[in-house]
């Protein structure tokens, strides 16, 4: 292992940029992960689908309605009806496996950050600092809704395995890929 390369100025700058990127991308990755896992949950939850279908039929919208008709009805809901629709959706979101969501979002975010950091810097040891600093400074994933209800052990598992370990693993893979590409060119 080349210690000088692992702790070079280039590696520090790259991983500081990765820290900034992690803070910016956390919300985007979180929303995408909640959307994907939430969508799968909706597709499998017959009770939720029935509640939404009944609600929409009560408003005069059938299965054959156009998108414009649905949007028109939704735009003209009273505040009480909007609260009723929100309550139906919130009940489903309350049943999501937030540990799975947090682990998946963390794995995606810090896996990508680690891989890019390793490819660009050709170093991987500093990658473990990115999730730790993100946790200390911006609480990138821990501050998001749904994760706040997780227990301390679940949060620790997400941080240690889905964030730190995967960021280091993918940074290592990225640095090895970059080293092999450099050797192949010579």
PDB file of C-alpha atoms in Angstrom:
ATOM      1  CA  UNK A   1       0.000   0.000   0.000  1.00  0.00           C
ATOM      2  CA  UNK A   2       1.271   3.423  -0.927  1.00  0.00           C
ATOM      3  CA  UNK A   3       0.680   5.515   2.209  1.00  0.00           C
ATOM      4  CA  UNK A   4       1.825   8.685   0.490  1.00  0.00           C
ATOM      5  CA  UNK A   5      -0.835   8.306  -2.211  1.00  0.00           C
ATOM      6  CA  UNK A   6      -3.526   7.350   0.318  1.00  0.00           C
ATOM      7  CA  UNK A   7      -3.039  10.581   2.260  1.00  0.00           C
ATOM      8  CA  UNK A   8      -2.084  12.919  -0.579  1.00  0.00           C
ATOM      9  CA  UNK A   9      -3.521  16.383  -1.037  1.00  0.00           C
ATOM     10  CA  UNK A  10      -5.433  15.052  -4.026  1.00  0.00           C
ATOM     11  CA  UNK A  11      -7.122  12.394  -1.876  1.00  0.00           C
ATOM     12  CA  UNK A  12      -8.070  14.956   0.792  1.00  0.00           C
ATOM     13  CA  UNK A  13      -9.555  17.334  -1.791  1.00  0.00           C
ATOM     14  CA  UNK A  14     -11.454  14.561  -3.563  1.00  0.00           C
ATOM     15  CA  UNK A  15     -12.965  13.227  -0.362  1.00  0.00           C
ATOM     16  CA  UNK A  16     -13.885  16.733   0.826  1.00  0.00           C
ATOM     17  CA  UNK A  17     -15.725  17.151  -2.477  1.00  0.00           C
ATOM     18  CA  UNK A  18     -17.359  13.767  -1.846  1.00  0.00           C
ATOM     19  CA  UNK A  19     -18.508  15.016   1.556  1.00  0.00           C
ATOM     20  CA  UNK A  20     -20.152  18.025  -0.082  1.00  0.00           C
ATOM     21  CA  UNK A  21     -21.734  15.802  -2.734  1.00  0.00           C
ATOM     22  CA  UNK A  22     -23.067  13.432  -0.061  1.00  0.00           C
ATOM     23  CA  UNK A  23     -24.779  16.303   1.723  1.00  0.00           C
ATOM     24  CA  UNK A  24     -26.372  17.516  -1.499  1.00  0.00           C
ATOM     25  CA  UNK A  25     -27.381  14.115  -2.846  1.00  0.00           C
ATOM     26  CA  UNK A  26     -28.728  12.685   0.431  1.00  0.00           C
ATOM     27  CA  UNK A  27     -32.212  14.114  -0.034  1.00  0.00           C
ATOM     28  CA  UNK A  28     -32.408  13.059  -3.667  1.00  0.00           C
ATOM     29  CA  UNK A  29     -31.324   9.485  -2.956  1.00  0.00           C
ATOM     30  CA  UNK A  30     -33.625   9.355   0.067  1.00  0.00           C
ATOM     31  CA  UNK A  31     -36.653  10.495  -1.960  1.00  0.00           C
ATOM     32  CA  UNK A  32     -35.878   8.009  -4.720  1.00  0.00           C
ATOM     33  CA  UNK A  33     -35.477   5.141  -2.279  1.00  0.00           C
ATOM     34  CA  UNK A  34     -38.668   5.995  -0.370  1.00  0.00           C
ATOM     35  CA  UNK A  35     -40.469   6.284  -3.720  1.00  0.00           C
ATOM     36  CA  UNK A  36     -39.210   2.923  -4.945  1.00  0.00           C
ATOM     37  CA  UNK A  37     -39.834   1.007  -1.722  1.00  0.00           C
ATOM     38  CA  UNK A  38     -43.095   2.884  -1.127  1.00  0.00           C
ATOM     39  CA  UNK A  39     -44.222   2.067  -4.670  1.00  0.00           C
ATOM     40  CA  UNK A  40     -43.503  -1.607  -4.117  1.00  0.00           C
ATOM     41  CA  UNK A  41     -45.428  -1.460  -0.848  1.00  0.00           C
ATOM     42  CA  UNK A  42     -48.402   0.196  -2.567  1.00  0.00           C
ATOM     43  CA  UNK A  43     -48.366  -2.417  -5.319  1.00  0.00           C
ATOM     44  CA  UNK A  44     -48.566  -5.209  -2.732  1.00  0.00           C
ATOM     45  CA  UNK A  45     -51.011  -3.573  -0.290  1.00  0.00           C
ATOM     46  CA  UNK A  46     -54.522  -4.472  -1.436  1.00  0.00           C
ATOM     47  CA  UNK A  47     -56.133  -2.699   1.526  1.00  0.00           C
ATOM     48  CA  UNK A  48     -54.442   0.608   0.632  1.00  0.00           C
ATOM     49  CA  UNK A  49     -55.430   0.239  -3.020  1.00  0.00           C
ATOM     50  CA  UNK A  50     -59.022  -0.433  -1.978  1.00  0.00           C
ATOM     51  CA  UNK A  51     -59.086   2.648   0.278  1.00  0.00           C
ATOM     52  CA  UNK A  52     -57.782   4.878  -2.526  1.00  0.00           C
ATOM     53  CA  UNK A  53     -60.189   3.345  -5.065  1.00  0.00           C
ATOM     54  CA  UNK A  54     -63.146   3.895  -2.727  1.00  0.00           C
ATOM     55  CA  UNK A  55     -62.045   7.473  -2.000  1.00  0.00           C
ATOM     56  CA  UNK A  56     -61.724   8.271  -5.709  1.00  0.00           C
ATOM     57  CA  UNK A  57     -65.043   6.600  -6.577  1.00  0.00           C
ATOM     58  CA  UNK A  58     -66.736   8.704  -3.892  1.00  0.00           C
ATOM     59  CA  UNK A  59     -65.399  11.749  -5.739  1.00  0.00           C
ATOM     60  CA  UNK A  60     -66.759  10.492  -9.077  1.00  0.00           C
ATOM     61  CA  UNK A  61     -63.509   9.138 -10.503  1.00  0.00           C
ATOM     62  CA  UNK A  62     -63.569   5.608 -11.886  1.00  0.00           C
ATOM     63  CA  UNK A  63     -60.801   3.374 -13.186  1.00  0.00           C
ATOM     64  CA  UNK A  64     -61.392   4.657 -16.731  1.00  0.00           C
ATOM     65  CA  UNK A  65     -60.906   8.352 -15.839  1.00  0.00           C
ATOM     66  CA  UNK A  66     -58.287  10.359 -17.683  1.00  0.00           C
ATOM     67  CA  UNK A  67     -55.315  11.929 -15.956  1.00  0.00           C
ATOM     68  CA  UNK A  68     -56.807  15.394 -16.515  1.00  0.00           C
ATOM     69  CA  UNK A  69     -60.045  14.361 -14.779  1.00  0.00           C
ATOM     70  CA  UNK A  70     -58.161  12.972 -11.795  1.00  0.00           C
ATOM     71  CA  UNK A  71     -56.007  16.107 -11.528  1.00  0.00           C
ATOM     72  CA  UNK A  72     -59.115  18.318 -11.731  1.00  0.00           C
ATOM     73  CA  UNK A  73     -60.794  16.435  -8.883  1.00  0.00           C
ATOM     74  CA  UNK A  74     -57.630  16.424  -6.756  1.00  0.00           C
ATOM     75  CA  UNK A  75     -57.104  20.161  -7.309  1.00  0.00           C
ATOM     76  CA  UNK A  76     -60.664  20.891  -6.149  1.00  0.00           C
ATOM     77  CA  UNK A  77     -60.681  18.789  -2.964  1.00  0.00           C
ATOM     78  CA  UNK A  78     -61.784  20.534   0.198  1.00  0.00           C
ATOM     79  CA  UNK A  79     -59.303  20.799   3.039  1.00  0.00           C
ATOM     80  CA  UNK A  80     -61.127  18.033   4.905  1.00  0.00           C
ATOM     81  CA  UNK A  81     -60.931  15.752   1.853  1.00  0.00           C
ATOM     82  CA  UNK A  82     -57.233  16.543   1.394  1.00  0.00           C
ATOM     83  CA  UNK A  83     -56.618  15.632   5.039  1.00  0.00           C
ATOM     84  CA  UNK A  84     -58.551  12.387   4.563  1.00  0.00           C
ATOM     85  CA  UNK A  85     -56.457  11.474   1.500  1.00  0.00           C
ATOM     86  CA  UNK A  86     -53.245  12.385   3.352  1.00  0.00           C
ATOM     87  CA  UNK A  87     -54.266  10.205   6.299  1.00  0.00           C
ATOM     88  CA  UNK A  88     -54.725   7.225   3.976  1.00  0.00           C
ATOM     89  CA  UNK A  89     -51.241   7.730   2.492  1.00  0.00           C
ATOM     90  CA  UNK A  90     -49.596   8.417   5.849  1.00  0.00           C
ATOM     91  CA  UNK A  91     -50.976   5.162   7.223  1.00  0.00           C
ATOM     92  CA  UNK A  92     -49.148   3.289   4.456  1.00  0.00           C
ATOM     93  CA  UNK A  93     -45.920   5.256   4.951  1.00  0.00           C
ATOM     94  CA  UNK A  94     -46.088   4.537   8.676  1.00  0.00           C
ATOM     95  CA  UNK A  95     -45.947   0.831   7.872  1.00  0.00           C
ATOM     96  CA  UNK A  96     -42.837   1.056   5.664  1.00  0.00           C
ATOM     97  CA  UNK A  97     -39.727  -0.736   6.866  1.00  0.00           C
ATOM     98  CA  UNK A  98     -37.706   2.414   7.584  1.00  0.00           C
ATOM     99  CA  UNK A  99     -34.642   0.370   8.490  1.00  0.00           C
ATOM    100  CA  UNK A 100     -34.654  -1.116   4.980  1.00  0.00           C
ATOM    101  CA  UNK A 101     -35.197   2.329   3.460  1.00  0.00           C
ATOM    102  CA  UNK A 102     -32.347   3.861   5.485  1.00  0.00           C
ATOM    103  CA  UNK A 103     -29.981   0.975   4.741  1.00  0.00           C
ATOM    104  CA  UNK A 104     -30.779   1.001   1.009  1.00  0.00           C
ATOM    105  CA  UNK A 105     -30.502   4.787   0.660  1.00  0.00           C
ATOM    106  CA  UNK A 106     -27.242   4.832   2.638  1.00  0.00           C
ATOM    107  CA  UNK A 107     -25.791   1.964   0.623  1.00  0.00           C
ATOM    108  CA  UNK A 108     -26.649   3.668  -2.668  1.00  0.00           C
ATOM    109  CA  UNK A 109     -25.416   7.110  -1.628  1.00  0.00           C
ATOM    110  CA  UNK A 110     -22.174   6.112   0.056  1.00  0.00           C
ATOM    111  CA  UNK A 111     -21.453   3.303  -2.403  1.00  0.00           C
ATOM    112  CA  UNK A 112     -21.564   5.769  -5.299  1.00  0.00           C
ATOM    113  CA  UNK A 113     -19.623   8.406  -3.346  1.00  0.00           C
ATOM    114  CA  UNK A 114     -16.964   5.842  -2.398  1.00  0.00           C
ATOM    115  CA  UNK A 115     -16.639   4.469  -5.927  1.00  0.00           C
ATOM    116  CA  UNK A 116     -16.279   7.922  -7.473  1.00  0.00           C
ATOM    117  CA  UNK A 117     -13.874   9.033  -4.749  1.00  0.00           C
ATOM    118  CA  UNK A 118     -11.727   5.944  -5.279  1.00  0.00           C
ATOM    119  CA  UNK A 119     -11.730   6.326  -9.061  1.00  0.00           C
ATOM    120  CA  UNK A 120     -10.764   9.991  -8.954  1.00  0.00           C
ATOM    121  CA  UNK A 121      -8.280   9.973  -6.066  1.00  0.00           C
ATOM    122  CA  UNK A 122      -6.792   6.479  -6.529  1.00  0.00           C
ATOM    123  CA  UNK A 123      -6.999   6.206  -2.727  1.00  0.00           C
ATOM    124  CA  UNK A 124      -9.503   4.556  -0.446  1.00  0.00           C
ATOM    125  CA  UNK A 125      -8.471   4.923   3.196  1.00  0.00           C
ATOM    126  CA  UNK A 126      -9.984   8.387   3.569  1.00  0.00           C
ATOM    127  CA  UNK A 127     -13.349   7.178   2.268  1.00  0.00           C
ATOM    128  CA  UNK A 128     -14.404   6.035   5.730  1.00  0.00           C
ATOM    129  CA  UNK A 129     -14.186   9.617   6.944  1.00  0.00           C
ATOM    130  CA  UNK A 130     -16.875  10.801   4.506  1.00  0.00           C
ATOM    131  CA  UNK A 131     -19.851   9.081   6.208  1.00  0.00           C
ATOM    132  CA  UNK A 132     -18.506   9.942   9.662  1.00  0.00           C
ATOM    133  CA  UNK A 133     -18.088  13.616   8.790  1.00  0.00           C
ATOM    134  CA  UNK A 134     -21.459  13.632   7.010  1.00  0.00           C
ATOM    135  CA  UNK A 135     -23.020  12.262  10.185  1.00  0.00           C
ATOM    136  CA  UNK A 136     -21.283  14.816  12.415  1.00  0.00           C
ATOM    137  CA  UNK A 137     -21.810  17.900  10.259  1.00  0.00           C
ATOM    138  CA  UNK A 138     -25.020  17.420   8.332  1.00  0.00           C
ATOM    139  CA  UNK A 139     -26.520  14.219   9.739  1.00  0.00           C
ATOM    140  CA  UNK A 140     -27.189  13.426   6.086  1.00  0.00           C
ATOM    141  CA  UNK A 141     -29.381  10.348   6.497  1.00  0.00           C
ATOM    142  CA  UNK A 142     -30.121  10.247  10.214  1.00  0.00           C
ATOM    143  CA  UNK A 143     -32.039  13.556  10.162  1.00  0.00           C
ATOM    144  CA  UNK A 144     -34.530  12.421   7.531  1.00  0.00           C
ATOM    145  CA  UNK A 145     -38.104  11.458   8.352  1.00  0.00           C
ATOM    146  CA  UNK A 146     -38.672   7.826   9.167  1.00  0.00           C
ATOM    147  CA  UNK A 147     -35.128   7.263  10.400  1.00  0.00           C
ATOM    148  CA  UNK A 148     -35.730   9.275  13.547  1.00  0.00           C
ATOM    149  CA  UNK A 149     -37.996   6.497  14.840  1.00  0.00           C
ATOM    150  CA  UNK A 150     -35.315   3.810  14.447  1.00  0.00           C
ATOM    151  CA  UNK A 151     -33.584   2.505  17.535  1.00  0.00           C
ATOM    152  CA  UNK A 152     -29.973   3.287  18.374  1.00  0.00           C
ATOM    153  CA  UNK A 153     -28.804  -0.187  17.327  1.00  0.00           C
ATOM    154  CA  UNK A 154     -30.568   0.077  13.956  1.00  0.00           C
ATOM    155  CA  UNK A 155     -29.029   3.515  13.332  1.00  0.00           C
ATOM    156  CA  UNK A 156     -25.602   2.164  14.320  1.00  0.00           C
ATOM    157  CA  UNK A 157     -25.957  -0.759  11.899  1.00  0.00           C
ATOM    158  CA  UNK A 158     -26.913   1.615   9.081  1.00  0.00           C
ATOM    159  CA  UNK A 159     -23.991   3.949   9.812  1.00  0.00           C
ATOM    160  CA  UNK A 160     -21.331   1.261  10.310  1.00  0.00           C
ATOM    161  CA  UNK A 161     -22.285  -1.188   7.576  1.00  0.00           C
ATOM    162  CA  UNK A 162     -24.364   0.656   4.962  1.00  0.00           C
ATOM    163  CA  UNK A 163     -22.389   3.872   5.155  1.00  0.00           C
ATOM    164  CA  UNK A 164     -18.820   3.428   6.395  1.00  0.00           C
ATOM    165  CA  UNK A 165     -18.128  -0.157   5.280  1.00  0.00           C
ATOM    166  CA  UNK A 166     -19.719   0.194   1.846  1.00  0.00           C
ATOM    167  CA  UNK A 167     -18.107   3.578   1.223  1.00  0.00           C
ATOM    168  CA  UNK A 168     -14.679   2.077   1.997  1.00  0.00           C
ATOM    169  CA  UNK A 169     -15.370  -1.079  -0.015  1.00  0.00           C
ATOM    170  CA  UNK A 170     -16.484   0.817  -3.105  1.00  0.00           C
ATOM    171  CA  UNK A 171     -13.649   3.338  -2.731  1.00  0.00           C
ATOM    172  CA  UNK A 172     -11.224   0.407  -2.620  1.00  0.00           C
ATOM    173  CA  UNK A 173     -12.806  -1.058  -5.759  1.00  0.00           C
ATOM    174  CA  UNK A 174     -12.664   2.331  -7.474  1.00  0.00           C
ATOM    175  CA  UNK A 175      -9.013   2.857  -6.574  1.00  0.00           C
ATOM    176  CA  UNK A 176      -8.103  -0.645  -7.798  1.00  0.00           C
ATOM    177  CA  UNK A 177      -9.992  -0.095 -11.062  1.00  0.00           C
ATOM    178  CA  UNK A 178      -8.156   3.181 -11.579  1.00  0.00           C
ATOM    179  CA  UNK A 179      -4.787   1.578 -10.788  1.00  0.00           C
ATOM    180  CA  UNK A 180      -5.427  -1.254 -13.246  1.00  0.00           C
ATOM    181  CA  UNK A 181      -6.526   1.181 -15.933  1.00  0.00           C
ATOM    182  CA  UNK A 182      -3.346   3.199 -15.391  1.00  0.00           C
ATOM    183  CA  UNK A 183      -1.191   0.058 -15.595  1.00  0.00           C
ATOM    184  CA  UNK A 184      -2.970  -1.081 -18.761  1.00  0.00           C
ATOM    185  CA  UNK A 185      -2.155   2.229 -20.469  1.00  0.00           C
ATOM    186  CA  UNK A 186       1.564   1.849 -19.734  1.00  0.00           C
TER     187      UNK A 186
END
